Each structure stands twice: as C-alpha cells, then as structure tokens.
mmCIF file of C-alpha atoms in Angstrom:
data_model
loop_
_atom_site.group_PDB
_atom_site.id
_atom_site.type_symbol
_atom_site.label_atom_id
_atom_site.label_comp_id
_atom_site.label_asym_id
_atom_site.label_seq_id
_atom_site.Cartn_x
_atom_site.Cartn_y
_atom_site.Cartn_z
ATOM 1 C CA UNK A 1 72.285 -32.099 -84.341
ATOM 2 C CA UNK A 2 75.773 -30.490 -84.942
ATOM 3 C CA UNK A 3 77.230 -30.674 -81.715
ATOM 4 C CA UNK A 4 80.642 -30.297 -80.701
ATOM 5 C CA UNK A 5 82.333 -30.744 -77.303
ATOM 6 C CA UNK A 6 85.636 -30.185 -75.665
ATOM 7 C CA UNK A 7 87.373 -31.558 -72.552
ATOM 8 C CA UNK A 8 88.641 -30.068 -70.211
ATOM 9 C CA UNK A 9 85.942 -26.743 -70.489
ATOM 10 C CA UNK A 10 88.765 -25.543 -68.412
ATOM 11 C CA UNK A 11 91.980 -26.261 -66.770
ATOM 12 C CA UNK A 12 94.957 -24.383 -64.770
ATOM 13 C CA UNK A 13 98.755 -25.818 -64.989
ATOM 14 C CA UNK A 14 101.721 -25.049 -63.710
ATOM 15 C CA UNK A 15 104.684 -23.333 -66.500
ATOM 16 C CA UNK A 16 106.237 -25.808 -68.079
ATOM 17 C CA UNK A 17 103.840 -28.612 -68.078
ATOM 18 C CA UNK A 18 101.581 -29.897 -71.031
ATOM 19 C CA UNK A 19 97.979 -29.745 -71.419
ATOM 20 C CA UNK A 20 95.510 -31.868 -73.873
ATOM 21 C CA UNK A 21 92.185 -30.541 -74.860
ATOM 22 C CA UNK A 22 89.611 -32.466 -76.683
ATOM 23 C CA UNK A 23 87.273 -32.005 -79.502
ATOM 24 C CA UNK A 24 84.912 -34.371 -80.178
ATOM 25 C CA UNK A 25 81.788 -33.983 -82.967
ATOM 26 C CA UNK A 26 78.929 -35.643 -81.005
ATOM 27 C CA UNK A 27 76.070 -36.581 -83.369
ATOM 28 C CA UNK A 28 78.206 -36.268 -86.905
ATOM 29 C CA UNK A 29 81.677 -37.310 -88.540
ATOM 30 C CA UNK A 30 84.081 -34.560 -88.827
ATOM 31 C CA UNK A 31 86.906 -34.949 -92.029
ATOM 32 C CA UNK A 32 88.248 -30.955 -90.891
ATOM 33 C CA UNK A 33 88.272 -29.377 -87.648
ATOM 34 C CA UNK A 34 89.667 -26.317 -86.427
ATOM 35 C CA UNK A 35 91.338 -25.101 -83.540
ATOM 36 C CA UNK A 36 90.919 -21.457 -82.636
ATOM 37 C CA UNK A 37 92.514 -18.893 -80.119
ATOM 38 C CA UNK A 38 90.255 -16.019 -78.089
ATOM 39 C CA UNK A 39 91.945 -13.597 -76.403
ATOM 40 C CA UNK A 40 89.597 -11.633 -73.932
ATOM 41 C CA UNK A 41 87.512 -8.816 -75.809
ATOM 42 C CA UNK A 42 89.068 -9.993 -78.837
ATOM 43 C CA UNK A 43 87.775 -12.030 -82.530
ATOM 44 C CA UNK A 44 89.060 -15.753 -82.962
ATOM 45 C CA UNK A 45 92.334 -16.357 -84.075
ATOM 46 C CA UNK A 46 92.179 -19.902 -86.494
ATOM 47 C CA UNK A 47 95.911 -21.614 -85.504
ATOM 48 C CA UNK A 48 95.520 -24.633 -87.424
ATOM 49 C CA UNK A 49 93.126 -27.127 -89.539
ATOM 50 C CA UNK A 50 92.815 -30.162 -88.859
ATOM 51 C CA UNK A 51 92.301 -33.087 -91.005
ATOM 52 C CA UNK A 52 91.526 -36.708 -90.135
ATOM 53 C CA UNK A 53 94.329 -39.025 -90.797
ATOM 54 C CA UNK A 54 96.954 -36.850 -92.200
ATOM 55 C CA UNK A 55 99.148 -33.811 -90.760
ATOM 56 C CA UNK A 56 97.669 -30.704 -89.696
ATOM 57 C CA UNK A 57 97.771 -27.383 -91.684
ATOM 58 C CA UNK A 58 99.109 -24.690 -89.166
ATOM 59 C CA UNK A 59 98.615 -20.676 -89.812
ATOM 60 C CA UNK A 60 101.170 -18.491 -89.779
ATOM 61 C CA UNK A 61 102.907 -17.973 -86.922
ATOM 62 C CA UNK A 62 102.061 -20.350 -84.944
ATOM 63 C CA UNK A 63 104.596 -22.876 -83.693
ATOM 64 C CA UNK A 64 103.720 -26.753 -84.642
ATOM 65 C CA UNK A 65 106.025 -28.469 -81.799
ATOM 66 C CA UNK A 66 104.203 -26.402 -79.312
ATOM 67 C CA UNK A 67 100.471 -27.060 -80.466
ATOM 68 C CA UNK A 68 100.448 -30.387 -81.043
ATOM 69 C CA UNK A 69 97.371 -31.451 -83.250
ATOM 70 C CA UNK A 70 96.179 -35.281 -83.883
ATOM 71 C CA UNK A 71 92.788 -36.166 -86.034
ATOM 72 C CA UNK A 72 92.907 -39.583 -85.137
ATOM 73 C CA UNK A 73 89.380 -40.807 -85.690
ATOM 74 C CA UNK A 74 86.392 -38.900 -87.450
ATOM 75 C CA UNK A 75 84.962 -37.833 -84.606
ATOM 76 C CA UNK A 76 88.129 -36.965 -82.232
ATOM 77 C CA UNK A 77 90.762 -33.904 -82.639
ATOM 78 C CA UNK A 78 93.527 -33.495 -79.839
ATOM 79 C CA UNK A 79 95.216 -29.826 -78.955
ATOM 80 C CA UNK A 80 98.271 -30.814 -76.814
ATOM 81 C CA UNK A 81 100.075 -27.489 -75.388
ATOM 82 C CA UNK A 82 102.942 -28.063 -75.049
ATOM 83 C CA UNK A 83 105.715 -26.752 -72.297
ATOM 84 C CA UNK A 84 102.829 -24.618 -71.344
ATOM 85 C CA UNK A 85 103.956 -20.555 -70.256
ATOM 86 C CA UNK A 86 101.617 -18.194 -69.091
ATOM 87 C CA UNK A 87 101.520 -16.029 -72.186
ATOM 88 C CA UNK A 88 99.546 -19.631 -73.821
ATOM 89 C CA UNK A 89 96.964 -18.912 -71.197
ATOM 90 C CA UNK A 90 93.857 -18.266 -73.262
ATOM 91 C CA UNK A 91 90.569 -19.880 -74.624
ATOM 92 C CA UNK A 92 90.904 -22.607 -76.600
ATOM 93 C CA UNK A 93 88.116 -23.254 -78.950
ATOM 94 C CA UNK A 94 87.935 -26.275 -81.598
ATOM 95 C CA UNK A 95 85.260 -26.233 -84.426
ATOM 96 C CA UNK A 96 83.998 -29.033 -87.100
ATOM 97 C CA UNK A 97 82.399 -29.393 -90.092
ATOM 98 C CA UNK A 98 80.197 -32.625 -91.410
ATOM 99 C CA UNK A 99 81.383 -34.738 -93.332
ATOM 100 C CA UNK A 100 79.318 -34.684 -96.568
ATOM 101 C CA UNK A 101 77.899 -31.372 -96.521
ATOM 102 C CA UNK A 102 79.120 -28.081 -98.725
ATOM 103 C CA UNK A 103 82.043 -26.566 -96.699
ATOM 104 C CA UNK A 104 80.207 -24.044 -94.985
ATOM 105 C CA UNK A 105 78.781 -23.655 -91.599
ATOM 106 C CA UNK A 106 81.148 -24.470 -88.910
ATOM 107 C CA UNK A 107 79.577 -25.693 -85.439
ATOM 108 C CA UNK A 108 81.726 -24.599 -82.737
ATOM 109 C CA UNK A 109 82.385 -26.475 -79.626
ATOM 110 C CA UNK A 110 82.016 -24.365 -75.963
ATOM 111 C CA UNK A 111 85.696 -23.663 -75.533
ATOM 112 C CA UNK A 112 88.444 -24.296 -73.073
ATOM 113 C CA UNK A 113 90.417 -21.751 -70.688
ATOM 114 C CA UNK A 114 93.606 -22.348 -69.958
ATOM 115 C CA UNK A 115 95.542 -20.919 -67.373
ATOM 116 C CA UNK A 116 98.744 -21.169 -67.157
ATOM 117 C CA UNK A 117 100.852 -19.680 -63.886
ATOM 118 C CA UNK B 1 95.454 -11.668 -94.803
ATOM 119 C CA UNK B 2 92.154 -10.917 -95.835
ATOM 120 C CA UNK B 3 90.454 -8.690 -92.760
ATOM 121 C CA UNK B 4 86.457 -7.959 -92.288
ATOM 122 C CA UNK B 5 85.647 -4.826 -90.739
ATOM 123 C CA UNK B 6 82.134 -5.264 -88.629
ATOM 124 C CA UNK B 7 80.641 -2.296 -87.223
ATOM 125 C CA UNK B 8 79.382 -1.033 -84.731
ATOM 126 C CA UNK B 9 81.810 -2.336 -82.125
ATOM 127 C CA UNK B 10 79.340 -2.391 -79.770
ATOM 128 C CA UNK B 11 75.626 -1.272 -79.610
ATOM 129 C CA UNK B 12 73.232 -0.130 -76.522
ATOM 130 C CA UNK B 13 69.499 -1.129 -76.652
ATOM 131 C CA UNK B 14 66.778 -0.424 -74.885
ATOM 132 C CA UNK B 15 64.742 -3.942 -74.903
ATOM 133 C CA UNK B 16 62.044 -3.836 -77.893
ATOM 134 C CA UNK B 17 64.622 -1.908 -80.710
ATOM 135 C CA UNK B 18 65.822 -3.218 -83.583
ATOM 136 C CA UNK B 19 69.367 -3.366 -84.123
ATOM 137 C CA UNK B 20 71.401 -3.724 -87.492
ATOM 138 C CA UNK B 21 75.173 -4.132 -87.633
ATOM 139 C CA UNK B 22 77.177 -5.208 -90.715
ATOM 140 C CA UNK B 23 80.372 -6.272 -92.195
ATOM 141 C CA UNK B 24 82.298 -5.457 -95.408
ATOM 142 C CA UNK B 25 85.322 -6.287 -96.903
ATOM 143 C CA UNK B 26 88.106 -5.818 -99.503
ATOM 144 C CA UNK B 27 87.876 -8.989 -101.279
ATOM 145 C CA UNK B 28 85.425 -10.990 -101.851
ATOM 146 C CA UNK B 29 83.467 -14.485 -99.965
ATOM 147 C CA UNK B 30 81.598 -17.253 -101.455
ATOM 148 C CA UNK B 31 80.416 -17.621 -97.932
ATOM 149 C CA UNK B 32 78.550 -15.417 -94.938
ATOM 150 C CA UNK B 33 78.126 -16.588 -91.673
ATOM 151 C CA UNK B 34 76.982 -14.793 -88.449
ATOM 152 C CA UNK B 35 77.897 -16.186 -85.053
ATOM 153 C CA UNK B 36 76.585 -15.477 -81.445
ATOM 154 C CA UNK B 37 78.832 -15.746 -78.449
ATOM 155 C CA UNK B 38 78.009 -15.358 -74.778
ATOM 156 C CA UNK B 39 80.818 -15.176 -72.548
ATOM 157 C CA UNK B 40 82.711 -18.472 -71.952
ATOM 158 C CA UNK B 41 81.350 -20.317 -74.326
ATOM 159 C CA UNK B 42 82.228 -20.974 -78.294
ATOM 160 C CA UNK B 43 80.178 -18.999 -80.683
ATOM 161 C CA UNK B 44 76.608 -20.436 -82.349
ATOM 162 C CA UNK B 45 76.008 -20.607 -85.702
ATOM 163 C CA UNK B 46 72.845 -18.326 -86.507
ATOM 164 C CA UNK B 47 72.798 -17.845 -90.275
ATOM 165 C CA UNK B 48 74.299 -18.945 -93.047
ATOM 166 C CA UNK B 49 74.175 -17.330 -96.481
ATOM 167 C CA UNK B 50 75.276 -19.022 -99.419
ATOM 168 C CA UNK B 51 74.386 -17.063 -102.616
ATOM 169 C CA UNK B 52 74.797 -12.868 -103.353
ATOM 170 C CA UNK B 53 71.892 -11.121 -102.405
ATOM 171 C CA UNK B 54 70.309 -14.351 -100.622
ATOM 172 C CA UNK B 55 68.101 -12.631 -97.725
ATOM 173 C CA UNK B 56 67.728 -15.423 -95.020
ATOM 174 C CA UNK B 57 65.787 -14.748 -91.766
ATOM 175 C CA UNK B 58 65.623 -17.309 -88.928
ATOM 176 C CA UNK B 59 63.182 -16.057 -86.414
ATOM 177 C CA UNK B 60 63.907 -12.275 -85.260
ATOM 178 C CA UNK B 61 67.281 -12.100 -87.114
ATOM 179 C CA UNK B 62 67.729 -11.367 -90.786
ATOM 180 C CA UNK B 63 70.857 -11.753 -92.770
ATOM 181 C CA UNK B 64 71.310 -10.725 -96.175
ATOM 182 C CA UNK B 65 74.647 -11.544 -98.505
ATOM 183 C CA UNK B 66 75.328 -8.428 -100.609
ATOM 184 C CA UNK B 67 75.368 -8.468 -104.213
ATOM 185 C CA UNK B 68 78.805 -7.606 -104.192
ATOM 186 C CA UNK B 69 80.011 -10.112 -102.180
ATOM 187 C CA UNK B 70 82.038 -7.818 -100.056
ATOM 188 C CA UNK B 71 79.449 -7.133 -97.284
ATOM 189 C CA UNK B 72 76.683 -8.897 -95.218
ATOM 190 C CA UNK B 73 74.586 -7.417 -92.829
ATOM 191 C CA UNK B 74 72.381 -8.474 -89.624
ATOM 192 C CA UNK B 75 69.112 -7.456 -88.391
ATOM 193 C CA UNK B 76 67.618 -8.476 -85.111
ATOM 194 C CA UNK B 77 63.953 -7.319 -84.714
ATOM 195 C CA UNK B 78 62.162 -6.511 -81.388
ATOM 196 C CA UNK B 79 65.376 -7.602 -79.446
ATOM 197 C CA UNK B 80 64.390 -9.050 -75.902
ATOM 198 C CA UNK B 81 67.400 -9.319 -72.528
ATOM 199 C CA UNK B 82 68.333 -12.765 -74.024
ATOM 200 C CA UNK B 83 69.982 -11.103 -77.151
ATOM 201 C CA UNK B 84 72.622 -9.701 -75.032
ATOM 202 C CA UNK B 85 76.432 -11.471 -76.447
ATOM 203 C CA UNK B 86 78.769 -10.476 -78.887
ATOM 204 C CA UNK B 87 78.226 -11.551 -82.703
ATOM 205 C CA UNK B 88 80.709 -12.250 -85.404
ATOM 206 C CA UNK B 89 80.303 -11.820 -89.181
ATOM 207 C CA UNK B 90 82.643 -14.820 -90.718
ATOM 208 C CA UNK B 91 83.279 -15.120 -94.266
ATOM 209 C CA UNK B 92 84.892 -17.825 -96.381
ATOM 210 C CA UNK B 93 87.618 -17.556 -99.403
ATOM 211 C CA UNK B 94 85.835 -18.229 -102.570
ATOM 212 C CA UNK B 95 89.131 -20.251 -103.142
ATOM 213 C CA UNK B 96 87.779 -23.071 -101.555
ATOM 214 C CA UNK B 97 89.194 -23.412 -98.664
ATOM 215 C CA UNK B 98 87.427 -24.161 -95.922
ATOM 216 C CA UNK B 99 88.884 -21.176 -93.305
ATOM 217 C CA UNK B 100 87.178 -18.911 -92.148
ATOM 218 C CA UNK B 101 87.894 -15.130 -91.139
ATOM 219 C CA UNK B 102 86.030 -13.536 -89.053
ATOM 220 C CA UNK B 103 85.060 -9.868 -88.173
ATOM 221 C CA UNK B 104 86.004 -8.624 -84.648
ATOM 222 C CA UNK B 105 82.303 -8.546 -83.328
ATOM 223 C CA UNK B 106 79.156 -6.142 -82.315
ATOM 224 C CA UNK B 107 78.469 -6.335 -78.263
ATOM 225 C CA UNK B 108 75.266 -5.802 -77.893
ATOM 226 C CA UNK B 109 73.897 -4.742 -74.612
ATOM 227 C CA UNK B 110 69.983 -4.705 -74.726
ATOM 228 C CA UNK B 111 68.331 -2.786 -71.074
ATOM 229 C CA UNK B 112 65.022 -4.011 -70.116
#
C-alpha cells in the first residue's frame, strides 16, 4: 500500500516552454501532497503543499506563477513549470499523505528529472 | 528555518559492519522519520517514530526518538551490498504542520 507515482519519470524541453508533472496516490486518497526539489548531492528542498480543492501553500522563495500547482481530485496533484530555463532543470519529486491517518509518514513518489536546455 | 544536522556525511563499510548515523537539532519534533534513497528515485519511508524515547526496529535497522526530542538516531545491523543509498533523517514541527525538514543525508557505501 502507500504508493505514489509521477509522470513523466523524466523529460527534456526546450527554454521557454512549459512542462507538467504528475502525482498521483495509487492505492489511497491524498487531502496534502508535497512537491519537493533535489539538486544533485543535495537534501530535498519542500517548494509548496498542496491541498485538495483549495490554493496551494508555497515556501519561501519560490515563485507561484512559475510552479503552477492544482489538487484537483484526491488522488491527483499537477506541477506545471512554467517558461521553463535551464537553471529549473532538476528532480522533481511529489509526496502524499493518507487521508485519515495522523500526519506523519510521507510516501514519496520516484521523482522526475527535468532538463531544461 | 529550523535545520537538522545528520552526521556522518557519508560512511564506508566493509559488508557485515554495523553502521550508526544520527541527527540532532535546535528545536524540537513531534515527529522522526528516516528515509532511504537510491539514485534516481524518491526516497522510502523506513521508520517512523512517534513518541520520545520510542525505540522502533524494522528488520536490520533500528531507530530510536531521543528523549529530548532534538535528536534521532539509526542503526543498521550486519549491513549487506543492497544497503548502499543515501538516508535522510526528517523531522516534523510539533506545531502541527504537516512539513517536513529534512537532514542533508549519510551515503553509505558498503564493499563486499
């Protein structure tokens, strides 16, 4: 149980353009997810929470109009990058937690890389 | 923001040792949680500790929540090739909120 998973695992686009990623809880309903940032060789950065049916909660620093966020369903969070530069290149990963349990343990999905040239 | 320092930043094993690393911090978590990650992929949830001084083992690994609240540490017995990633201490604000901050991880490197 717990599973998470993301689509694309990876994807390259060209500067400029915008990229979705998914995050979908498989096997459980997900009121919060989270969408992290990994730099290589480095801890993950949390750059917003997400929560189903209302606005996400972005951490300092990062720029809302470029990560777009949408909870749309209990079981569905969207990343959208967007106007993409090569400095966003990075890996992406989302994480949930189940509805109806204490608010610990996060299950992580497998991440996305994103490459931007 | 609240920062956990996890040592060692990296360990080398031969296969067989047992291996400890640990985290501590300034302020205190209602929450300890200790994460795997191999490369490319999103980290695994191995423990969870819920309560200060809760001990919590889940097959060779052993995680304990200290007393204090500040630190956690974990212990991987016998370690075998497989054992090879990076692991992350995480703890969450005894606040409430959900967030979680996270250490800057132990590579371990275990030779056969």
């Amino acid at each position: 149980g717990a599973v998470v998973s993301q689509h694309p695992s990876w994807v390259i686009c060209k500067s400029g353009t915008s990229v979705k990623i998914e995050c979908r809880s498989l096997d459980f309903q997900a009121t919060t997810m989270f969408w992290y940032r990994q730099f290589p060789k480095q801890s993950l950065m949390l750059m917003a929470t997400s929560n189903e049916g209302s606005k996400a909660t972005y951490e300092q620093g990062v720029e809302k109009d470029k990560f777009l966020i949408n909870h749309a369903s209990l079981t569905l969070s969207t990343l959208t990058v967007t106007s993409a530069h090569p400095e966003d290149s990075s890996f992406y990963i989302c994480s949930a937690r189940e509805w109806g349990t204490a608010p610990y343990g996060q299950y992580f999905g497998p991440g996305t890389r994103l490459t931007v040239t | 923001g609240q920062q956990l320092n996890q040592s060692p930043q990296s360990m080398f094993i031969q296969e067989g040792e047992d291996v400890s690393m640990n985290c501590t911090s300034s302020s205190i978590f209602n929450t300890w949680l200790w994460y795997k990650q191999d490369p490319g992929e999103g980290p695994v949830l191995l423990i969870a500790l819920y309560k200060a001084g809760e001990l919590t083992s889940n097959g060779r690994l052993t995680a304990q929540f200290g007393i204090t609240r500040k630190d956690s540490f974990l212990n991987i017995s016998a370690s075998i090739p497989s054992d090879v990633g990076i692991y992350f201490c995480a703890g969450q604000n005894q606040g409430g909120s959900e967030k979680l901050v996270f250490g800057k991880g132990t590579k371990l490197t275990v030779n056969p």
